[in-house]
Structure formats: C-alpha cells, structure tokens
XYZ file of C-alpha atoms in Angstrom:
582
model
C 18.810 -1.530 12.581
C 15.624 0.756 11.869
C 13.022 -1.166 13.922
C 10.803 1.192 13.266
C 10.100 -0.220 9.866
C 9.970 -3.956 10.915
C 6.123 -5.010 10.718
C 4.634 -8.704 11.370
C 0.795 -9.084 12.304
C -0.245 -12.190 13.058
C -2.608 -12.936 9.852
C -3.532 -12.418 6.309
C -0.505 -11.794 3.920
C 1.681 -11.699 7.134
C 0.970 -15.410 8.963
C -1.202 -17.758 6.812
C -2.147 -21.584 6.164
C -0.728 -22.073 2.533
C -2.221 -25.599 2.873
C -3.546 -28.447 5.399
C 0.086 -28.605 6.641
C 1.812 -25.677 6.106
C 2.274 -22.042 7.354
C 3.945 -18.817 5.579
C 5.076 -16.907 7.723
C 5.919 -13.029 6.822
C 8.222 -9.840 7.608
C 8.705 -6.235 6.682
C 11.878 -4.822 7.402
C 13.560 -1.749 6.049
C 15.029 -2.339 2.155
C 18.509 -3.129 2.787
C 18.753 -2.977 6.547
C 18.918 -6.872 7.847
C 21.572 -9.238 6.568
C 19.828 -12.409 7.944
C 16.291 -12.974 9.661
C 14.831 -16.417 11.622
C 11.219 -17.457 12.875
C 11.401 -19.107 15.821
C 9.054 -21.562 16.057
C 7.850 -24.227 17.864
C 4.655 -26.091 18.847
C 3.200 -24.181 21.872
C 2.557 -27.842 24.031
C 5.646 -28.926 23.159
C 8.131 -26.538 22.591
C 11.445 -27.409 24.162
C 10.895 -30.661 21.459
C 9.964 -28.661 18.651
C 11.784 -25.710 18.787
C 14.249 -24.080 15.759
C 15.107 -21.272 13.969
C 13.900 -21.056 10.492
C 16.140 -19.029 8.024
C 13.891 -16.635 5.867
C 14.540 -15.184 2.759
C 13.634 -11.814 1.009
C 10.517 -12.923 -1.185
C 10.094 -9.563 -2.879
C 10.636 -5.746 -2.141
C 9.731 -2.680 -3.068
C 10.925 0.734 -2.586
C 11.332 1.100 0.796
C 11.245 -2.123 2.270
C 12.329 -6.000 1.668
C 9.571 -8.729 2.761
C 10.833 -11.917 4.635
C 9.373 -14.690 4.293
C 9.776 -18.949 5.373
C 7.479 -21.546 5.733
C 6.878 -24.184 8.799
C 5.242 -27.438 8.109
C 4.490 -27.871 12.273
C 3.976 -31.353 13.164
C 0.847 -30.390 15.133
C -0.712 -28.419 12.732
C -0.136 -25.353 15.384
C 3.016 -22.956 15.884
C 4.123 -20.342 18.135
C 6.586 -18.007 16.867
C 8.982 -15.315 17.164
C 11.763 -13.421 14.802
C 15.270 -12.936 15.175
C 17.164 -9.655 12.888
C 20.530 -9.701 12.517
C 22.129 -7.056 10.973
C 25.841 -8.077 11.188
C 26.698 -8.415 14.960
C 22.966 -6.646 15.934
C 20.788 -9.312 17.457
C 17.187 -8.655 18.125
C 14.378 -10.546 19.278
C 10.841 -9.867 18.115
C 7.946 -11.228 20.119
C 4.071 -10.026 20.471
C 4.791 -7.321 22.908
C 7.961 -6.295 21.825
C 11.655 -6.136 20.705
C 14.382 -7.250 22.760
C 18.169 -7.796 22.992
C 17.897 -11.441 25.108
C 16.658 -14.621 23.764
C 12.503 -14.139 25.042
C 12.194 -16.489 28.286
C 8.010 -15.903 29.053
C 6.695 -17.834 25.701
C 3.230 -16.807 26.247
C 4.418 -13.489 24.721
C 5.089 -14.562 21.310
C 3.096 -14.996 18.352
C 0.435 -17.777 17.717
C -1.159 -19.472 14.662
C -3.101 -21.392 16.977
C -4.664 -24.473 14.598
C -4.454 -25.258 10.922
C -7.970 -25.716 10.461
C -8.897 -27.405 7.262
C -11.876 -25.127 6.593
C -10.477 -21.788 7.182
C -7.465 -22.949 4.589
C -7.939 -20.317 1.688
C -8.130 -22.839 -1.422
C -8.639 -21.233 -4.633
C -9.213 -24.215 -7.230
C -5.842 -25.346 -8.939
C -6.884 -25.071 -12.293
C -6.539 -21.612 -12.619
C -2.924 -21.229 -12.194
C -2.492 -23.475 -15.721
C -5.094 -21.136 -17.280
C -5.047 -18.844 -19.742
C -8.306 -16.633 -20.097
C -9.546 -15.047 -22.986
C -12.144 -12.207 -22.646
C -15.339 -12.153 -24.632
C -17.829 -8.983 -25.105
C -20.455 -11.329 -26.714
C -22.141 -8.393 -29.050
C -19.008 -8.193 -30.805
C -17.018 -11.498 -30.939
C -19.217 -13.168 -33.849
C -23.133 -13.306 -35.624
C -23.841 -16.762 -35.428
C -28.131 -16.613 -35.851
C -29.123 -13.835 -37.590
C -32.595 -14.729 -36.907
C -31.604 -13.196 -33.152
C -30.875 -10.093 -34.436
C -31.921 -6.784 -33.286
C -34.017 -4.053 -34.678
C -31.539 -1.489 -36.953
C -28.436 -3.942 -36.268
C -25.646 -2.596 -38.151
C -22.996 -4.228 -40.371
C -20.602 -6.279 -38.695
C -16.806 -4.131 -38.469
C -18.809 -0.626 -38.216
C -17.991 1.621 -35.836
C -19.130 1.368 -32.293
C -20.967 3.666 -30.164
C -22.713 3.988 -26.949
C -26.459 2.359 -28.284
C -25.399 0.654 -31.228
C -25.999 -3.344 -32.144
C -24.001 -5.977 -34.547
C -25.673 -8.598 -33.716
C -22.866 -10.800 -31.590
C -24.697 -13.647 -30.128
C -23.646 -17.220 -28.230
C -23.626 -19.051 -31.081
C -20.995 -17.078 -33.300
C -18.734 -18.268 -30.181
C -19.999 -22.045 -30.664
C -18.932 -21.672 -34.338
C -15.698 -19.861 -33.814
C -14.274 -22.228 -30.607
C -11.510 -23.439 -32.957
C -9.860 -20.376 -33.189
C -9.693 -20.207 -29.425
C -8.351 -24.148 -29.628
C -5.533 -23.273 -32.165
C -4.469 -20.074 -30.029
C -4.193 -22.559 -26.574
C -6.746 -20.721 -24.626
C -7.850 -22.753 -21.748
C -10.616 -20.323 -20.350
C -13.122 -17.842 -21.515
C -14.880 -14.553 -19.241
C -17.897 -13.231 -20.999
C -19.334 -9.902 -20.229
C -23.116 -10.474 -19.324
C -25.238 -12.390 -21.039
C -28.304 -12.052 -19.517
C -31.299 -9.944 -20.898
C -30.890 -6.277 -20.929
C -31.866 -3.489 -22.929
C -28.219 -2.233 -23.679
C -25.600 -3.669 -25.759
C -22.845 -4.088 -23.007
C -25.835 -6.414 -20.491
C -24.295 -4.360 -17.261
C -27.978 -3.628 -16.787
C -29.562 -6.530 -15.868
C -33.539 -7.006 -16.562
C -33.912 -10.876 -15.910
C -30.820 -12.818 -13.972
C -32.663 -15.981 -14.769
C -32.843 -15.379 -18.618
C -30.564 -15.308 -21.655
C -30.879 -12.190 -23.656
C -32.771 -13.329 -26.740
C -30.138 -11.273 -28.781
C -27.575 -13.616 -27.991
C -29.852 -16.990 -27.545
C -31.196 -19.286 -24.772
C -30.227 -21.317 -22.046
C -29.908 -24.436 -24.208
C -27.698 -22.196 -26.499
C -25.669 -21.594 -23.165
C -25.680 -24.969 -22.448
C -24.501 -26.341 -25.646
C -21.781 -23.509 -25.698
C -20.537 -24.508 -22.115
C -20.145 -28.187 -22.951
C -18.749 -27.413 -26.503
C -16.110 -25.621 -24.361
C -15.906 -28.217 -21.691
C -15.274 -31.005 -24.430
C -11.952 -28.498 -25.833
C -10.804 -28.262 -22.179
C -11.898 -24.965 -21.823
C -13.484 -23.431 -18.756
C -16.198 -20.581 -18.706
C -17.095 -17.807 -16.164
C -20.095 -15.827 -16.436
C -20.360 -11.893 -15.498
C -22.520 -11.544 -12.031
C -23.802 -7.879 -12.256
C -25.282 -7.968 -8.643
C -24.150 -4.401 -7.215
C -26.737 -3.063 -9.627
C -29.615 -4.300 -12.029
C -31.114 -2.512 -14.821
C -33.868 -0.067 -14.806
C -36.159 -2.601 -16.514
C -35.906 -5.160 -13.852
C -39.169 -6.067 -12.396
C -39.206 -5.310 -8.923
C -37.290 -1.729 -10.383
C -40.099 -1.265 -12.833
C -42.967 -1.956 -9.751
C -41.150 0.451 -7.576
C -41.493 3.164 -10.548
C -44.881 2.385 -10.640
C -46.335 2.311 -7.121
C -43.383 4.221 -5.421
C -43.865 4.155 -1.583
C -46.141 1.016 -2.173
C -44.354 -0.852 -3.738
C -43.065 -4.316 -2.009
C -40.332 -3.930 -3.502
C -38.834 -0.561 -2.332
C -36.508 -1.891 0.173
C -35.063 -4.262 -2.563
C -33.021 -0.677 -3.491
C -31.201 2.294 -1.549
C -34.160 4.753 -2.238
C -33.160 8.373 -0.143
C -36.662 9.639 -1.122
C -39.937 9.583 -2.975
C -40.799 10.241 -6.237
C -38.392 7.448 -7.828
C -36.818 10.113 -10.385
C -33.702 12.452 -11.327
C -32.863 15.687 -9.891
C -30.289 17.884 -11.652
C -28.669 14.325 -13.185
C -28.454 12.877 -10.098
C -31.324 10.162 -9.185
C -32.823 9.917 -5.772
C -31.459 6.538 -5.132
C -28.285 5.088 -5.197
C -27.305 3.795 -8.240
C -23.737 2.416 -10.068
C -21.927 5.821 -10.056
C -25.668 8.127 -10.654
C -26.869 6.138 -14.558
C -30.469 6.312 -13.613
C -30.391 3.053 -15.863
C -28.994 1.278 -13.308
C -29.920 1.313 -9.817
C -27.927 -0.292 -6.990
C -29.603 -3.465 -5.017
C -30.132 -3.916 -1.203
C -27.989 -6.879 -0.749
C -28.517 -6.951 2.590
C -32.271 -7.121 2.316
C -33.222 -11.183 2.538
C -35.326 -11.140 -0.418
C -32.276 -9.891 -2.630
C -30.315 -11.807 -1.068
C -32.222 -14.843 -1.646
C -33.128 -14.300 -5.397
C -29.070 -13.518 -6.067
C -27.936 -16.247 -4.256
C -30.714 -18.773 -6.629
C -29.037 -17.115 -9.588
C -25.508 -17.727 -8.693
C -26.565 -21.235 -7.890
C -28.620 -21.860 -10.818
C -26.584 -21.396 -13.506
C -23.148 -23.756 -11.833
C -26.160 -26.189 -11.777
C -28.203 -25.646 -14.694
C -25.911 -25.531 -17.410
C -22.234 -25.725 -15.563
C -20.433 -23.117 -15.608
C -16.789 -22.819 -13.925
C -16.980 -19.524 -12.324
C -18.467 -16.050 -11.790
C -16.816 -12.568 -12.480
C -17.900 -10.220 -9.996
C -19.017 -6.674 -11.095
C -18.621 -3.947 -9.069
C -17.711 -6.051 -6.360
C -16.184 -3.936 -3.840
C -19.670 -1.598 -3.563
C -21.444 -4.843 -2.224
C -21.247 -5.871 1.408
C -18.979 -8.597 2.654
C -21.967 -10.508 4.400
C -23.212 -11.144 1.096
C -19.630 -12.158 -0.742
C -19.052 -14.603 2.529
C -22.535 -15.901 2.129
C -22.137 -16.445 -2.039
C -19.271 -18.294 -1.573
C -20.857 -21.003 0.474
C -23.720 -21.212 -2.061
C -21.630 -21.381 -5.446
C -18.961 -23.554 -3.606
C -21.021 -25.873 -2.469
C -22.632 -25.906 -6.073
C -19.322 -26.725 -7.410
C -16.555 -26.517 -4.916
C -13.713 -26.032 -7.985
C -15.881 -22.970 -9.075
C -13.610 -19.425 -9.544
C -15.063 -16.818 -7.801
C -13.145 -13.715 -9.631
C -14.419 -9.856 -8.293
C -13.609 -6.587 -10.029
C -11.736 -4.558 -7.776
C -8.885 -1.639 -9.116
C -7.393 -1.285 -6.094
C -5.566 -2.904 -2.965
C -8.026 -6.400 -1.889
C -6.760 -7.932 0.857
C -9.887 -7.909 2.803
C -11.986 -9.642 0.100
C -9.137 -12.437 0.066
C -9.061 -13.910 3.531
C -10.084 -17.162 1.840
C -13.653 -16.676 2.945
C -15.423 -14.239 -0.208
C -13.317 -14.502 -3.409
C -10.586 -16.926 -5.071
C -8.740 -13.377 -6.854
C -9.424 -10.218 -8.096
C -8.648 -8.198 -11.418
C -5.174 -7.766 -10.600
C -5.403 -4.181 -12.473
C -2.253 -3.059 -10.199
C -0.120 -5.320 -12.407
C -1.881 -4.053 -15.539
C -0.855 -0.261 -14.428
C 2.819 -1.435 -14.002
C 3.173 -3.470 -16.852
C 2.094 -0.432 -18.809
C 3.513 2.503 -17.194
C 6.737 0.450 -17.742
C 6.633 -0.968 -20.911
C 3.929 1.504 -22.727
C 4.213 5.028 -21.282
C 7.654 5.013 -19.794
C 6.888 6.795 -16.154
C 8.212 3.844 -14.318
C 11.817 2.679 -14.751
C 13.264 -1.003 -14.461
C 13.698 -0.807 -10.527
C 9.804 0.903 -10.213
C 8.635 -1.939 -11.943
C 10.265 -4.477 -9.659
C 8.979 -2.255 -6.769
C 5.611 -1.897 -7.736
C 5.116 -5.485 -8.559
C 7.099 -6.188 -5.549
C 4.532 -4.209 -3.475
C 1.826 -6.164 -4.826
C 2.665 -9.381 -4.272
C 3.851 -8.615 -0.451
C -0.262 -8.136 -0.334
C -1.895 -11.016 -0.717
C -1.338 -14.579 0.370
C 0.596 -16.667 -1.890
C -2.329 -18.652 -3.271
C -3.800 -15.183 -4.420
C -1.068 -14.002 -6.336
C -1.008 -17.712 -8.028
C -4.390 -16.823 -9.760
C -4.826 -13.534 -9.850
C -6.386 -12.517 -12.974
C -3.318 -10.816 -15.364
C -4.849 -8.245 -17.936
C -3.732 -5.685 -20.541
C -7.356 -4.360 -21.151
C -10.727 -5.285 -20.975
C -14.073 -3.335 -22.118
C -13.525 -0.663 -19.871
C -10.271 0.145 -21.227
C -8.524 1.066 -24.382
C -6.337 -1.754 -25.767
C -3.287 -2.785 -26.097
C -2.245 -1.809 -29.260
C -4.105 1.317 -29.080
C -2.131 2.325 -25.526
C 1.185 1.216 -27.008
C 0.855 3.802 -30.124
C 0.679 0.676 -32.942
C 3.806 -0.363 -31.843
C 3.854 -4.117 -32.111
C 6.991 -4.190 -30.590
C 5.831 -2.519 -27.578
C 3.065 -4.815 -27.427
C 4.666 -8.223 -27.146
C 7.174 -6.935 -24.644
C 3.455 -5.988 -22.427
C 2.418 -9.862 -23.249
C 5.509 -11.757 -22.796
C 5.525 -9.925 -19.463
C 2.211 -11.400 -18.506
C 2.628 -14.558 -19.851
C 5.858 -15.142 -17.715
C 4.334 -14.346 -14.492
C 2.767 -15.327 -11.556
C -0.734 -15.431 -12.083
C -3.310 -16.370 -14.916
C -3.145 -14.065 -18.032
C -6.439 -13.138 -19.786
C -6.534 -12.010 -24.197
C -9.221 -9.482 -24.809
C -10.608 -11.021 -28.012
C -8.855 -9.532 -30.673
C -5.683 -8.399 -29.302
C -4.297 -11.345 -30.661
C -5.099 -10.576 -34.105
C -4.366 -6.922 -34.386
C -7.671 -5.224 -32.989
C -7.277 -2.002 -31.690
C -9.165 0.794 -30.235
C -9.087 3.549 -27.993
C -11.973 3.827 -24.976
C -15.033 3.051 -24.422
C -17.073 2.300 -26.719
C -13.928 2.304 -29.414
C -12.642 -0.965 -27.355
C -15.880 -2.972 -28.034
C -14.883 -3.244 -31.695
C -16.522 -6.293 -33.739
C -13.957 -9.212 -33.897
C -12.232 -9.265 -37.275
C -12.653 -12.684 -38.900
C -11.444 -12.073 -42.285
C -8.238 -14.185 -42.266
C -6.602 -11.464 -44.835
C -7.194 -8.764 -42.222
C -6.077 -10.503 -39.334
C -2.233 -10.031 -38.367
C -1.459 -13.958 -38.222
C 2.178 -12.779 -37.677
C 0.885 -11.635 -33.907
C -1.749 -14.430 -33.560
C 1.712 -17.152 -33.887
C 3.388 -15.058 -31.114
C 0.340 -14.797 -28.655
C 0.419 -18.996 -29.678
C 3.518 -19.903 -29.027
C 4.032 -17.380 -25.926
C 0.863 -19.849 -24.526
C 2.866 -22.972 -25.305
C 5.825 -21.899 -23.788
C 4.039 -21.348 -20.040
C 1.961 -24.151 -20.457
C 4.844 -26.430 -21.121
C 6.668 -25.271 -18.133
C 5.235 -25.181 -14.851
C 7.546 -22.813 -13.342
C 6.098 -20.186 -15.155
C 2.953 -21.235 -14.160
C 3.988 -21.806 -10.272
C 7.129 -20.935 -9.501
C 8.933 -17.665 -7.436
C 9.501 -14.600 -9.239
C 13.114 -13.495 -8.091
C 14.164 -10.083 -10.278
C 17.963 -10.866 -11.479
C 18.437 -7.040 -12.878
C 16.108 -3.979 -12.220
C 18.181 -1.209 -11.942
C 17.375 2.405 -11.309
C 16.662 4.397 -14.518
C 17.347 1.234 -16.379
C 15.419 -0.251 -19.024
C 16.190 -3.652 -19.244
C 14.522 -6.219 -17.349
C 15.805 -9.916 -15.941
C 14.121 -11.895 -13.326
C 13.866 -15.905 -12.791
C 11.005 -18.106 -12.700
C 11.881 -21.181 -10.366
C 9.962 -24.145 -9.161
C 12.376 -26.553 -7.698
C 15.307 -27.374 -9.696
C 13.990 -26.128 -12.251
C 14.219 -22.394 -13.765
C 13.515 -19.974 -16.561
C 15.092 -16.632 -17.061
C 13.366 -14.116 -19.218
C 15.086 -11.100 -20.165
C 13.608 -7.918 -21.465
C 14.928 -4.582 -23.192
C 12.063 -2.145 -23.767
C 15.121 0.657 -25.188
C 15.071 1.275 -28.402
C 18.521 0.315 -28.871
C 20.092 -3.159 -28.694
C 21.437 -3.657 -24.914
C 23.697 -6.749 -23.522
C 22.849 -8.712 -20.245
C 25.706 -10.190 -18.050
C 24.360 -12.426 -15.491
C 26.111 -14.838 -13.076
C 24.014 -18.044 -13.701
C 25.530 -21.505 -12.658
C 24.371 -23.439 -15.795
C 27.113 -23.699 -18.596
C 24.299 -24.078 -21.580
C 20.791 -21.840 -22.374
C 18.456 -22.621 -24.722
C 16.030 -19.572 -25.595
C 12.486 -20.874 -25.554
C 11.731 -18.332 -28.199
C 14.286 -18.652 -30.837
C 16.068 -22.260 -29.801
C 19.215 -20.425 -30.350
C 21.894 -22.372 -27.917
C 24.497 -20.057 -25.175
C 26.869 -20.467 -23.574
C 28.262 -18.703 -20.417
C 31.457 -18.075 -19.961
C 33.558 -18.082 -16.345
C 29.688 -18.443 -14.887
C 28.698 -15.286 -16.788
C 25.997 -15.680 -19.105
C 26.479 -12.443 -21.831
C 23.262 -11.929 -23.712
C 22.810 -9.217 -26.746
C 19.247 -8.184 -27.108
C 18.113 -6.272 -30.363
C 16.187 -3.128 -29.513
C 12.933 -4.191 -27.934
C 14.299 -7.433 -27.742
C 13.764 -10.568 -25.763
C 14.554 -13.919 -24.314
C 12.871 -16.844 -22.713
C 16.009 -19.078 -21.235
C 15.886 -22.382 -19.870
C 19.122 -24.707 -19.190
C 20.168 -26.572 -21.877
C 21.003 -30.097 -19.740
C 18.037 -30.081 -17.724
C-alpha cells in the first residue's frame, strides 16, 4: 500500500455539503493500489449511536491515481470522519494526524465537517444542468435595423478583420429566435453589448448603455423577454477586469493626469498616461493601450460595477453574467458580486472565464462554473489532433472532474470554440466526421454544452478575427444535413436526464486505443455511448446486464448475447444505447 499517494483535506473537492443534508466525502489513493476503502463516520456528540463504515467507490481516475468517493446524509447535519484502505489483508486507518494499523481510540483526532450550514451550501441554480447554450458574437449573428448601422459597414458574409463592421445588431437576433427554437437551444451567451468603439465590445465605454450599433435597452428588453417567452435564458458578457480607453473616468485621467479624481480608479505605475516602447504605463488587459485594467478594489469602482451587475438582472432580466477575464480580478470583489447579483435574482448564473485549474473561484462563495476549456483541450487533442489516446482522454477528464465539487462539474460550461478560438470545423480539417464525434462527446456529458453560432450550420474559420465570421442565413448555403444532427443530438440529452445528471463511469479506454465507451447513469437508469474516432470500422464487446439496446441515434434494436453486448461501429462511427425494456 503506497501511502504516500493517499491525500484527503478536509474541504473543497475533498469534504463538501452537496446539499442541506448531505456530505461528499473524497480520497486520492494510488491508481490501482486499494481493493476496498470506508469513511468512518459518525456524529461527533453522538458517536457510539451513529457510527458506520461507509463503502466508497472509485468516482474517476486519472493517470496516476483513482479518487474515492461516498456520501453521508448525517442525521445532525454534522460528521466526524475517518478512512479505512484495504488492500487485500492490509488494513489501515487514516485519521487527521495520521495513519495507523489499530482501529483510532482518541476521536478528537479525526476529521470534522463540523455543521451543514445552509448558507455556505454551494448552490449553483438547477437550470443549467438541462441547458444547452448557444454563443452569440452580436456583430455577426444577423442585420436586423439597418438604420443602426455603422459608418463604411461592409456587406454581410465578407471577410473579417481586426476593425471591420457588418452591421450585426440585437434585433437580427429578435428576428432570427426561431432558428434557435427549431435547433432546441435553451440558452444564449452574448459577447458584450455595451457601447464601445470596437467591433468585438471587450472595450467598454459606457456599462450602463447599449451600443447604438446594436440598439437600446428597450431593444434588450424586448429581446430578453422574446427569449424568456421560447424558454430560453440569456447571460450578458461583464468586461470588468478592464474598460475601454474611451470610458469616462479613462478619458479624464488622459486629460488631467495626476489630477484627475479618477486616477486611482486604474493601476497607473507613473505619469504621463502614455506608451513606452508598446508597453503603456499602466496596467492594462495583456499591454492594448485600448484597454486599461480597473482598480476593483478601489470603492468607487467597486460601487459603479456592482450598480451595473445589478442593473441590468433588474432592469431588463437577464439570467446571468459571463465573466471576462475573471481570474485577473480580486476575489473580494467576485465574493462581493455574488451577493449583489444573487440577491438581484438568486437563480442568476454567474459563469467566469478562466483556462485553467478554478477551484478557488468555486468554493460556492464567487462563481456558479467556469469555461471548462480543460474539457475543450481533451475533447480535441483526442478526437481532432490525435496526441491523446483513449485512456489519456479518460485520464484527463478524469483529472478534471476529481477538481471541483460535484455541483461544479454539473454546470460547467462545455465548449468546442468560442471567439477567441478557431472553430470546430476549421480545427478538425473539414472533416464532418471528426466534428460530430467532438459534439456527441459534449452533448453526452456532464455539464452544459454551448454552439458557437454557426457551427451548427457549417461555419468555419480559423483564428481570430477568421472565427467572427457573419452567420450564414441563406438556407441553400447552410449544411441542414449537420443542423438535423446538432438537433437531434439536443433531443436526445434533453429527453434523458441521465445525460444531463447522471455519473460518468468509462466502460473501455484503453491505452493507445481509439475507441471510446463510458456509461451515463442516474439511478436505474443508464445510457451507453460508444465512440470510434479510427478510421476503420472497430467492434465493442461489453458485459452489460440488459438483454435488449436500442441506439438513440439510429433506433436500430441489439441484442447481447451470454451478457455480452457485441457492437460494430463504421469508421468514425457511433452509438447512443439505452435498454430496450426500461
């Protein structure tokens, strides 16, 4: 038994309220090294009454380690705790201090959860885990008022650059919700839409106004309850790291440097406000003198920011915010925004853009999830550019789930590509094939998938800028052969919940392999989904205890035989199961 590897702490991922009444409780052993782990557990004022051993199961693994996991639903809302290992006839007791060979007899030395309290429960609201998302870059989805259009704005379908305009605006979204009704989307992130100077909004000039390009806040307001009548929520891009250059208290600062009021509203390392050798003399988001980087720690800031995020749950209702940048602002002001937008509207999503590993921003007190862009680079260095095999996909996603507390995973935002990178179709060489294997991926797994407009009808494009393509709305242009697979791929999650909610257990991921099988389960109830990215035609065998399958997909009808269910999958092939008789 390597204890060396065995790892519990005592909160976050590792011991956490799920709900009002029940604790997960977590541990890191060694991949292959344990044959059978307990928490022992027991309320800490009554634990000769309480006391029992709790078997816990591997919930996921990754390269070198399996994760244990069990949950307690303590009578008193408290639990003290321990572990026992076994790894055949090796017994060993884990408490706080230490490991040890003897059942622990001082109690005061194990592990506490002390109190379930209700308000330090991390709650994200339930309605994102049925969601599917569907991301808008509102210059490009649709010209709905030309009489909003900007100076020199270019056909619509030309090709996009760095300072170029189409004339996208809020209402070509109003006119065009029907497509994004027949497709099944259920929730829709816009880029900003506040007034700015540039096409992409990222530089903010007036948090309190709708850029005129795209229309005003009673064109917001009819487009948010146009979406809210179609059962579709909307979140709204908060570019607070950063404004724009043309900002007002920016502009005043440019203007009266030193004397300005509002000089401590920025991170200004000296006087004159200007660039030296491409680099300005105040922070900024990476060193674009177009947009420099707010004191959110300043009151004033703080104050204004917080009345934005406020305003617009209240003034025109909107589900959510995205968060730009969001790991470059402090975590006094994410803890204070969430008490302003929840109490606003206590089901809002609070969503922040961060690449990397989050836990500290999901401790249930700053954001509901993050851009879960760690899937995205697994799903595509799997399925697109081939440097992972089958078992370093289940290990990386394995990895990232052991993370984050469970209710994290269960919305974490699922994406393919976004404006910042190039899409889908583009990555995967044109290969359609490619592409749905990427999707059918996300759509089967645990957390909310997001569309990039487009990618549903064909769009492609390569980076920035050539990702912000105008949406194509010519039917005869359109591949309608995709859009019905990006369709029914929705209907199939949204009609059952275990896809939406259940565990992820990986049935085959072998090393150097390139098929993947792995169920979906949420009580009795199951899906298997089975995927060969070769491109040759490849057979499953997989012990499953129901006689009959029905693919989700197809509606073909198998059978297993002696409990072995055999399944031939055409190159790049797939397979949504669910048992016949249930």
């Amino acid at each position: 038994m390597l204890l060396e590897a065995v790892y519990h702490r005592p909160r976050v991922n590792w011991s956490y309220a799920y709900d009002e009444n029940t604790i997960h409780l977590r541990l890191r052993a060694k991949k292959g090294d344990l044959t059978e782990v307990y928490a022992w557990v027991g309320d800490k004022y009554a634990w000769d009454q309480t006391k029992e051993l709790i078997p816990m199961t591997i919930f996921t693994s990754d390269s070198m380690f399996d994760y244990w996991e069990c949950e307690s639903v303590p009578p008193f809302r408290r639990l003290k705790y321990g572990f026992l290992l076994q790894k055949e006839e090796e017994r060993i007791w884990i408490t706080e201090r230490e490991f040890q060979a003897e059942l622990p007899s001082n109690l005061n030395r194990l592990f506490e959860f002390p109190y379930i309290n209700r308000g330090d429960v991390f709650a994200p609201p339930a309605w994102v885990k049925d969601t599917v998302f569907y991301q808008i870059f509102p210059e490009r989805f649709a010209n709905g008022d030309r009489s909003l259009d900007p100076e020199n704005v270019q056909p619509w379908g030309g090709v996009p650059k760095q300072d170029n305009f189409f004339g996208g605006d809020l209402q070509g979204v109003i006119d065009h919700l029907g497509h994004l009704t027949e497709l099944g989307i259920t929730g829709i992130y816009f880029t900003p839409v506040f007034a700015a100077s540039s096409n992409h909004k990222y530089d903010t000039e007036d948090y309190m106004k709708i850029d005129p390009q795209f229309g005003d806040t009673k064109t917001l307001k009819r487009l948010v309850d146009a979406c809210h009548e179609r059962g579709i929520r909307v979140l709204l891009d908060a570019v607070f790291n950063h404004s724009g250059s043309g900002f007002a208290p920016f502009v005043d600062v440019l203007e009266n440097g030193e004397n300005s009021v509002y000089k401590d509203w920025f991170h200004i390392r000296k006087f004159p406000v200007q660039s030296e050798n491409g680099i300005p003399t105040y922070d900024a988001f990476g060193f674009v003198e177009e947009m420099p980087k707010l004191n959110t720690e300043h009151p004033d800031v703080k104050r204004y920011l917080l009345g934005v995020a406020e305003y617009w749950i209240k003034e025109v209702g909107i589900d959510g915010w995205r968060l730009d940048v969001a790991n470059e602002v402090d975590h006094g002001f994410w803890r204070e925004f969430r008490k302003v937008v929840k109490e606003a509207n206590p089901e809002a999503y609070i969503l922040g853009e961060i690449w990397h590993e989050s836990s500290p921003w999901l401790e249930g007190d700053q954001f509901d999830a993050v851009m879960n862009y760690p899937f995205t680079d697994a799903v595509l260095d799997f399925f697109i550019h081939g440097s992972l095999d089958a078992e370093g996909f289940a290990n990386a996603v394995g990895k990232q789930l052991s993370l984050y507390p469970l209710q994290a995973s269960e919305v974490a935002f699922n994406l393919l590509g976004s404006h910042d990178t190039a899409r889908l179709l583009t990555l995967a060489g044109g290969d359609k094939k490619k592409m749905k294997l990427a999707a059918l991926l996300q759509f089967t797994f645990m957390g909310a998938p997001c569309i990039y407009y487009g990618d549903e009808i064909g769009l492609d494009g390569g980076e920035d800028p050539d990702c912000r393509k105008c949406m194509e709305w010519d039917p005869a242009k359109q591949d309608r052969e995709l859009f019905a697979f990006y369709r029914k791929l929705i209907a199939i999650r949204k009609n059952h919940p275990e896809l939406r909610t259940g565990t992820l257990t990986f049935l085959e991921a072998k090393s150097h392999g390139s098929k993947l099988a792995y169920e979906r389960r949420l009580g009795d109830e199951s899906v298997v989904v089975l995927l060969n990215k070769e491109d040759t035609g490849q057979t499953f065998r997989l012990p499953l205890s129901d006689a009959c399958w029905k693919d989700l997909f197809t509606g073909q009808t198998l059978h297993t035989d002696r409990g072995i269910l055999s399944v031939k999958l055409p190159a790049h092939g797939f397979s949504i199961l669910k048992a016949a008789d249930r």
